[in-house]
Tab-separated table of N, CA, C and O in Angstrom:
chain	number	residue	atom	x	y	z
A	1	MET	N	107.473	114.907	155.511
A	1	MET	CA	107.607	115.302	154.140
A	1	MET	C	107.481	116.825	153.987
A	1	MET	O	108.141	117.418	153.144
A	2	LEU	N	106.637	117.436	154.800
A	2	LEU	CA	106.474	118.886	154.720
A	2	LEU	C	107.775	119.618	155.060
A	2	LEU	O	108.082	120.635	154.446
A	3	GLU	N	108.528	119.080	156.010
A	3	GLU	CA	109.807	119.700	156.367
A	3	GLU	C	110.784	119.670	155.200
A	3	GLU	O	111.620	120.558	155.067
A	4	LEU	N	110.684	118.652	154.371
A	4	LEU	CA	111.531	118.561	153.172
A	4	LEU	C	111.007	119.453	152.054
A	4	LEU	O	111.782	119.990	151.264
A	5	TYR	N	109.708	119.580	151.957
A	5	TYR	CA	109.085	120.304	150.859
A	5	TYR	C	109.363	121.803	150.905
A	5	TYR	O	109.819	122.389	149.909
A	6	TRP	N	109.070	122.435	152.030
A	6	TRP	CA	109.125	123.895	152.084
A	6	TRP	C	110.456	124.480	151.632
A	6	TRP	O	110.459	125.442	150.848
A	7	PRO	N	111.612	123.967	152.069
A	7	PRO	CA	112.872	124.584	151.640
A	7	PRO	C	113.218	124.377	150.158
A	7	PRO	O	114.212	124.908	149.680
A	8	GLN	N	112.399	123.632	149.428
A	8	GLN	CA	112.652	123.403	148.000
A	8	GLN	C	111.943	124.428	147.118
A	8	GLN	O	112.079	124.385	145.890
A	9	ILE	N	111.182	125.325	147.729
A	9	ILE	CA	110.372	126.283	146.970
A	9	ILE	C	110.499	127.682	147.556
A	9	ILE	O	110.979	127.863	148.675
A	10	ASP	N	110.050	128.664	146.787
A	10	ASP	CA	109.807	129.999	147.320
A	10	ASP	C	108.310	130.058	147.600
A	10	ASP	O	107.505	130.233	146.680
A	11	PRO	N	107.915	129.900	148.847
A	11	PRO	CA	106.486	129.828	149.152
A	11	PRO	C	105.757	131.164	149.036
A	11	PRO	O	104.539	131.207	149.147
A	12	THR	N	106.487	132.255	148.796
A	12	THR	CA	105.855	133.570	148.703
A	12	THR	C	105.551	133.981	147.267
A	12	THR	O	104.939	135.022	147.051
A	13	ASP	N	105.957	133.197	146.302
A	13	ASP	CA	105.749	133.561	144.897
A	13	ASP	C	104.411	132.992	144.414
A	13	ASP	O	104.276	131.783	144.241
A	14	PRO	N	103.420	133.845	144.158
A	14	PRO	CA	102.101	133.343	143.758
A	14	PRO	C	102.005	132.937	142.283
A	14	PRO	O	101.007	132.363	141.870
A	15	ASN	N	103.043	133.232	141.499
A	15	ASN	CA	102.951	133.035	140.054
A	15	ASN	C	103.885	131.974	139.486
A	15	ASN	O	103.936	131.778	138.279
A	16	GLY	N	104.666	131.310	140.319
A	16	GLY	CA	105.610	130.304	139.822
A	16	GLY	C	106.827	130.214	140.710
A	16	GLY	O	106.754	130.470	141.906
A	17	GLN	N	107.967	129.888	140.089
A	17	GLN	CA	109.213	129.735	140.845
A	17	GLN	C	110.367	130.273	140.017
A	17	GLN	O	110.556	129.893	138.855
A	18	GLY	N	111.172	131.150	140.633
A	18	GLY	CA	112.328	131.710	139.930
A	18	GLY	C	111.896	132.386	138.644
A	18	GLY	O	110.939	133.158	138.623
A	19	ASN	N	112.599	132.084	137.558
A	19	ASN	CA	112.251	132.663	136.259
A	19	ASN	C	111.051	131.975	135.624
A	19	ASN	O	110.543	132.439	134.614
A	20	ASP	N	110.611	130.862	136.182
A	20	ASP	CA	109.474	130.110	135.647
A	20	ASP	C	108.183	130.679	136.233
A	20	ASP	O	107.744	130.288	137.309
A	21	GLN	N	107.597	131.610	135.526
A	21	GLN	CA	106.422	132.322	136.015
A	21	GLN	C	105.201	131.987	135.175
A	21	GLN	O	104.727	132.783	134.379
A	22	LYS	N	104.710	130.779	135.349
A	22	LYS	CA	103.488	130.327	134.682
A	22	LYS	C	102.702	129.480	135.686
A	22	LYS	O	103.250	128.998	136.671
A	23	SER	N	101.435	129.272	135.384
A	23	SER	CA	100.577	128.571	136.342
A	23	SER	C	101.069	127.167	136.664
A	23	SER	O	100.901	126.692	137.785
A	24	GLN	N	101.713	126.483	135.717
A	24	GLN	CA	102.183	125.124	135.987
A	24	GLN	C	103.367	125.087	136.955
A	24	GLN	O	103.739	124.029	137.429
A	25	TYR	N	103.941	126.247	137.279
A	25	TYR	CA	105.047	126.305	138.217
A	25	TYR	C	104.632	126.797	139.599
A	25	TYR	O	105.463	126.953	140.484
A	26	LYS	N	103.337	127.065	139.782
A	26	LYS	CA	102.858	127.490	141.102
A	26	LYS	C	103.038	126.354	142.102
A	26	LYS	O	102.934	125.185	141.752
A	27	THR	N	103.286	126.712	143.344
A	27	THR	CA	103.447	125.701	144.379
A	27	THR	C	102.110	125.372	145.025
A	27	THR	O	101.219	126.219	145.109
A	28	ALA	N	101.993	124.134	145.465
A	28	ALA	CA	100.775	123.695	146.153
A	28	ALA	C	101.089	122.440	146.956
A	28	ALA	O	102.041	121.715	146.649
A	29	ILE	N	100.291	122.224	147.963
A	29	ILE	CA	100.330	120.986	148.741
A	29	ILE	C	98.960	120.353	148.585
A	29	ILE	O	97.937	120.998	148.846
A	30	PHE	N	98.932	119.110	148.154
A	30	PHE	CA	97.680	118.389	147.958
A	30	PHE	C	97.512	117.356	149.062
A	30	PHE	O	98.419	116.571	149.303
A	31	TYR	N	96.377	117.388	149.707
A	31	TYR	CA	96.121	116.471	150.820
A	31	TYR	C	95.071	115.434	150.436
A	31	TYR	O	94.228	115.673	149.566
A	32	HIS	N	95.141	114.284	151.115
A	32	HIS	CA	94.192	113.197	150.884
A	32	HIS	C	93.204	113.008	152.030
A	32	HIS	O	92.197	112.339	151.863
A	33	ASN	N	93.534	113.567	153.202
A	33	ASN	CA	92.651	113.404	154.352
A	33	ASN	C	92.804	114.601	155.286
A	33	ASN	O	93.669	115.462	155.084
A	34	GLU	N	91.978	114.641	156.280
A	34	GLU	CA	91.954	115.782	157.207
A	34	GLU	C	93.272	115.925	157.977
A	34	GLU	O	93.737	117.038	158.216
A	35	GLU	N	93.869	114.825	158.342
A	35	GLU	CA	95.148	114.881	159.062
A	35	GLU	C	96.218	115.559	158.208
A	35	GLU	O	96.967	116.412	158.689
A	36	GLN	N	96.281	115.205	156.950
A	36	GLN	CA	97.251	115.834	156.043
A	36	GLN	C	96.934	117.319	155.850
A	36	GLN	O	97.842	118.153	155.828
A	37	ARG	N	95.665	117.637	155.704
A	37	ARG	CA	95.274	119.045	155.528
A	37	ARG	C	95.690	119.878	156.726
A	37	ARG	O	96.292	120.948	156.580
A	38	LEU	N	95.398	119.368	157.916
A	38	LEU	CA	95.754	120.101	159.131
A	38	LEU	C	97.268	120.278	159.263
A	38	LEU	O	97.733	121.355	159.646
A	39	ALA	N	98.032	119.240	158.952
A	39	ALA	CA	99.488	119.333	159.021
A	39	ALA	C	100.013	120.372	158.034
A	39	ALA	O	100.880	121.187	158.370
A	40	ALA	N	99.483	120.358	156.821
A	40	ALA	CA	99.916	121.323	155.808
A	40	ALA	C	99.554	122.746	156.215
A	40	ALA	O	100.381	123.664	156.117
A	41	GLU	N	98.332	122.942	156.671
A	41	GLU	CA	97.893	124.277	157.100
A	41	GLU	C	98.721	124.779	158.286
A	41	GLU	O	99.054	125.958	158.351
A	42	LYS	N	99.061	123.865	159.207
A	42	LYS	CA	99.865	124.264	160.366
A	42	LYS	C	101.252	124.721	159.945
A	42	LYS	O	101.742	125.761	160.383
A	43	THR	N	101.924	123.941	159.094
A	43	THR	CA	103.270	124.345	158.683
A	43	THR	C	103.222	125.625	157.861
A	43	THR	O	104.113	126.464	157.967
A	44	LYS	N	102.183	125.789	157.065
A	44	LYS	CA	102.029	127.026	156.290
A	44	LYS	C	101.868	128.222	157.237
A	44	LYS	O	102.520	129.258	157.057
A	45	ALA	N	101.017	128.076	158.234
A	45	ALA	CA	100.811	129.154	159.213
A	45	ALA	C	102.089	129.429	160.001
A	45	ALA	O	102.439	130.589	160.237
A	46	ASP	N	102.783	128.368	160.395
A	46	ASP	CA	104.044	128.540	161.132
A	46	ASP	C	105.053	129.337	160.307
A	46	ASP	O	105.735	130.224	160.833
A	47	LEU	N	105.164	129.019	159.019
A	47	LEU	CA	106.070	129.775	158.155
A	47	LEU	C	105.636	131.231	158.057
A	47	LEU	O	106.463	132.143	158.117
A	48	GLY	N	104.343	131.434	157.878
A	48	GLY	CA	103.833	132.792	157.769
A	48	GLY	C	104.062	133.622	159.007
A	48	GLY	O	104.260	134.834	158.923
A	49	ASN	N	104.064	132.973	160.164
A	49	ASN	CA	104.271	133.670	161.439
A	49	ASN	C	105.723	133.695	161.882
A	49	ASN	O	106.036	134.263	162.929
A	50	SER	N	106.608	133.104	161.115
A	50	SER	CA	108.006	132.952	161.534
A	50	SER	C	108.817	134.236	161.458
A	50	SER	O	109.868	134.334	162.085
A	51	GLY	N	108.358	135.212	160.689
A	51	GLY	CA	109.141	136.426	160.499
A	51	GLY	C	110.208	136.274	159.428
A	51	GLY	O	110.931	137.225	159.138
A	52	ARG	N	110.342	135.111	158.830
A	52	ARG	CA	111.349	134.863	157.797
A	52	ARG	C	111.030	135.613	156.507
A	52	ARG	O	111.924	136.032	155.793
A	53	PHE	N	109.740	135.782	156.207
A	53	PHE	CA	109.321	136.318	154.925
A	53	PHE	C	108.673	137.687	155.084
A	53	PHE	O	107.977	137.940	156.054
A	54	ASP	N	108.895	138.541	154.084
A	54	ASP	CA	108.263	139.854	154.104
A	54	ASP	C	107.012	139.894	153.220
A	54	ASP	O	106.404	140.948	153.049
A	55	LYS	N	106.664	138.743	152.650
A	55	LYS	CA	105.448	138.615	151.847
A	55	LYS	C	104.643	137.433	152.393
A	55	LYS	O	105.202	136.544	153.025
A	56	PRO	N	103.354	137.394	152.130
A	56	PRO	CA	102.547	136.265	152.612
A	56	PRO	C	102.900	134.961	151.904
A	56	PRO	O	103.403	134.962	150.779
A	57	ILE	N	102.612	133.860	152.563
A	57	ILE	CA	102.821	132.537	151.976
A	57	ILE	C	101.734	132.327	150.920
A	57	ILE	O	100.550	132.375	151.221
A	58	ALA	N	102.167	132.081	149.688
A	58	ALA	CA	101.242	131.954	148.559
A	58	ALA	C	100.925	130.501	148.213
A	58	ALA	O	99.998	130.237	147.450
A	59	THR	N	101.687	129.570	148.760
A	59	THR	CA	101.463	128.161	148.460
A	59	THR	C	100.070	127.759	148.917
A	59	THR	O	99.695	127.975	150.066
A	60	GLU	N	99.314	127.168	148.013
A	60	GLU	CA	97.950	126.748	148.333
A	60	GLU	C	97.946	125.343	148.921
A	60	GLU	O	98.794	124.517	148.587
A	61	VAL	N	96.990	125.090	149.796
A	61	VAL	CA	96.734	123.752	150.328
A	61	VAL	C	95.390	123.345	149.749
A	61	VAL	O	94.372	124.000	149.992
A	62	LYS	N	95.416	122.278	148.937
A	62	LYS	CA	94.223	121.896	148.180
A	62	LYS	C	93.955	120.403	148.311
A	62	LYS	O	94.892	119.612	148.459
A	63	GLU	N	92.700	120.063	148.215
A	63	GLU	CA	92.338	118.646	148.227
A	63	GLU	C	92.868	117.967	146.961
A	63	GLU	O	92.759	118.505	145.859
A	64	ALA	N	93.450	116.792	147.148
A	64	ALA	CA	93.919	116.013	146.004
A	64	ALA	C	92.701	115.460	145.274
A	64	ALA	O	91.828	114.847	145.873
A	65	VAL	N	92.650	115.713	143.997
A	65	VAL	CA	91.577	115.168	143.172
A	65	VAL	C	92.227	114.325	142.079
A	65	VAL	O	93.163	113.591	142.363
A	66	GLU	N	91.782	114.442	140.891
A	66	GLU	CA	92.343	113.643	139.807
A	66	GLU	C	93.803	114.014	139.560
A	66	GLU	O	94.161	115.185	139.531
A	67	PHE	N	94.626	112.998	139.401
A	67	PHE	CA	96.069	113.187	139.209
A	67	PHE	C	96.445	112.723	137.815
A	67	PHE	O	96.017	111.668	137.358
A	68	TYR	N	97.246	113.521	137.157
A	68	TYR	CA	97.753	113.171	135.828
A	68	TYR	C	99.262	113.060	135.900
A	68	TYR	O	99.940	114.040	136.199
A	69	ALA	N	99.772	111.890	135.644
A	69	ALA	CA	101.225	111.705	135.630
A	69	ALA	C	101.812	112.443	134.437
A	69	ALA	O	101.217	112.479	133.356
A	70	ALA	N	102.986	113.011	134.649
A	70	ALA	CA	103.683	113.680	133.545
A	70	ALA	C	104.144	112.645	132.530
A	70	ALA	O	104.233	111.449	132.832
A	71	GLU	N	104.433	113.135	131.347
A	71	GLU	CA	104.935	112.251	130.298
A	71	GLU	C	106.183	111.537	130.792
A	71	GLU	O	106.914	112.029	131.645
A	72	GLU	N	106.466	110.389	130.217
A	72	GLU	CA	107.598	109.549	130.631
A	72	GLU	C	108.909	110.325	130.613
A	72	GLU	O	109.741	110.166	131.496
A	73	TYR	N	109.116	111.176	129.618
A	73	TYR	CA	110.400	111.889	129.540
A	73	TYR	C	110.600	112.874	130.696
A	73	TYR	O	111.725	113.293	130.965
A	74	HIS	N	109.530	113.221	131.405
A	74	HIS	CA	109.663	114.077	132.592
A	74	HIS	C	109.984	113.265	133.853
A	74	HIS	O	110.468	113.828	134.828
A	75	GLN	N	109.679	112.003	133.864
A	75	GLN	CA	109.869	111.173	135.052
A	75	GLN	C	111.370	110.988	135.325
A	75	GLN	O	112.124	110.620	134.439
A	76	ASP	N	111.806	111.256	136.554
A	76	ASP	CA	113.211	111.117	136.967
A	76	ASP	C	114.157	111.837	136.021
A	76	ASP	O	115.268	111.378	135.747
A	77	PHE	N	113.737	112.992	135.560
A	77	PHE	CA	114.531	113.746	134.577
A	77	PHE	C	115.932	114.051	135.084
A	77	PHE	O	116.895	114.034	134.326
A	78	HIS	N	116.045	114.320	136.382
A	78	HIS	CA	117.359	114.642	136.948
A	78	HIS	C	118.335	113.475	136.798
A	78	HIS	O	119.546	113.678	136.765
A	79	ARG	N	117.832	112.267	136.697
A	79	ARG	CA	118.679	111.087	136.485
A	79	ARG	C	118.902	110.815	134.996
A	79	ARG	O	119.960	110.338	134.608
A	80	LYS	N	117.900	111.072	134.195
A	80	LYS	CA	117.991	110.779	132.764
A	80	LYS	C	118.939	111.728	132.045
A	80	LYS	O	119.622	111.330	131.098
A	81	ASP	N	118.944	112.984	132.453
A	81	ASP	CA	119.792	113.976	131.792
A	81	ASP	C	120.338	114.941	132.851
A	81	ASP	O	119.948	116.104	132.915
A	82	PRO	N	121.271	114.449	133.698
A	82	PRO	CA	121.738	115.267	134.821
A	82	PRO	C	122.409	116.573	134.401
A	82	PRO	O	122.277	117.583	135.079
A	83	LYS	N	123.103	116.559	133.258
A	83	LYS	CA	123.763	117.784	132.807
A	83	LYS	C	122.727	118.854	132.455
A	83	LYS	O	122.831	119.995	132.894
A	84	TYR	N	121.740	118.476	131.663
A	84	TYR	CA	120.707	119.438	131.282
A	84	TYR	C	119.910	119.885	132.511
A	84	TYR	O	119.564	121.061	132.640
A	85	TYR	N	119.635	118.957	133.424
A	85	TYR	CA	118.912	119.303	134.645
A	85	TYR	C	119.695	120.354	135.439
A	85	TYR	O	119.125	121.351	135.891
A	86	ALA	N	120.992	120.147	135.602
A	86	ALA	CA	121.826	121.098	136.340
A	86	ALA	C	121.829	122.463	135.643
A	86	ALA	O	121.729	123.506	136.301
A	87	GLU	N	121.939	122.451	134.315
A	87	GLU	CA	121.922	123.713	133.566
A	87	GLU	C	120.571	124.416	133.712
A	87	GLU	O	120.521	125.642	133.835
A	88	SER	N	119.492	123.645	133.701
A	88	SER	CA	118.164	124.258	133.796
A	88	SER	C	117.931	124.855	135.177
A	88	SER	O	117.205	125.844	135.313
A	89	ARG	N	118.548	124.283	136.199
A	89	ARG	CA	118.427	124.873	137.540
A	89	ARG	C	119.060	126.253	137.567
A	89	ARG	O	118.541	127.176	138.192
A	90	VAL	N	120.182	126.405	136.870
A	90	VAL	CA	120.848	127.705	136.800
A	90	VAL	C	120.003	128.667	135.959
A	90	VAL	O	119.699	129.778	136.382
A	91	TYR	N	119.616	128.223	134.754
A	91	TYR	CA	118.853	129.072	133.839
A	91	TYR	C	117.522	129.517	134.454
A	91	TYR	O	117.100	130.653	134.283
A	92	SER	N	116.870	128.636	135.167
A	92	SER	CA	115.562	128.959	135.747
A	92	SER	C	115.663	129.919	136.927
A	92	SER	O	114.663	130.475	137.353
A	93	GLY	N	116.855	130.077	137.476
A	93	GLY	CA	117.020	130.920	138.652
A	93	GLY	C	116.664	130.209	139.947
A	93	GLY	O	116.644	130.809	141.018
A	94	ARG	N	116.403	128.928	139.865
A	94	ARG	CA	115.954	128.161	141.030
A	94	ARG	C	116.928	128.243	142.201
A	94	ARG	O	116.536	128.568	143.323
A	95	ASP	N	118.194	127.948	141.954
A	95	ASP	CA	119.154	127.907	143.060
A	95	ASP	C	119.378	129.288	143.668
A	95	ASP	O	119.458	129.423	144.889
A	96	VAL	N	119.451	130.314	142.829
A	96	VAL	CA	119.617	131.679	143.333
A	96	VAL	C	118.412	132.066	144.188
A	96	VAL	O	118.560	132.635	145.274
A	97	THR	N	117.225	131.736	143.691
A	97	THR	CA	116.002	132.056	144.435
A	97	THR	C	115.972	131.338	145.783
A	97	THR	O	115.686	131.953	146.808
A	98	LEU	N	116.271	130.034	145.778
A	98	LEU	CA	116.231	129.280	147.031
A	98	LEU	C	117.266	129.764	148.017
A	98	LEU	O	117.012	129.859	149.234
A	99	ASP	N	118.468	130.097	147.535
A	99	ASP	CA	119.503	130.639	148.423
A	99	ASP	C	119.050	131.967	149.030
A	99	ASP	O	119.293	132.243	150.206
A	100	LYS	N	118.382	132.793	148.228
A	100	LYS	CA	117.894	134.080	148.719
A	100	LYS	C	116.791	133.900	149.761
A	100	LYS	O	116.764	134.569	150.779
A	101	VAL	N	115.878	132.977	149.501
A	101	VAL	CA	114.737	132.762	150.394
A	101	VAL	C	115.123	132.035	151.669
A	101	VAL	O	114.725	132.407	152.771
A	102	TRP	N	115.938	130.969	151.534
A	102	TRP	CA	116.220	130.075	152.666
A	102	TRP	C	117.638	130.164	153.193
A	102	TRP	O	117.961	129.551	154.212
A	103	GLY	N	118.531	130.866	152.482
A	103	GLY	CA	119.938	130.864	152.845
A	103	GLY	C	120.649	129.747	152.082
A	103	GLY	O	120.030	128.821	151.596
A	104	LYS	N	121.942	129.866	151.965
A	104	LYS	CA	122.733	128.883	151.217
A	104	LYS	C	122.549	127.504	151.837
A	104	LYS	O	122.747	127.310	153.021
A	105	GLN	N	122.130	126.534	151.002
A	105	GLN	CA	121.902	125.185	151.469
A	105	GLN	C	123.066	124.297	151.050
A	105	GLN	O	123.577	124.414	149.953
A	106	GLU	N	123.462	123.442	151.922
A	106	GLU	CA	124.555	122.508	151.627
A	106	GLU	C	124.013	121.204	151.137
A	106	GLU	O	123.021	120.729	151.471
């Protein structure tokens, strides 16, 4: 799952993602046990040592505690309103940011 996660974010942005610069847009990995924590920390360190980034990895690795599900209208939003979701990806700068950080993804 970590291999899928990292290319979906800009791990060097400590304040959010793309044009979305608020605390609710910060990236994080939440672990449930020591094995998950170690795996997350290892991939984070590997990215930091890869030479790919000119800034430090800002994504936090934190213990999973209480979880709050988002409101129903947020659940599977990309399926419920695909047109608006696609437009919001452009407006938010998400795709431009990811292409810049990771290279054009197919």
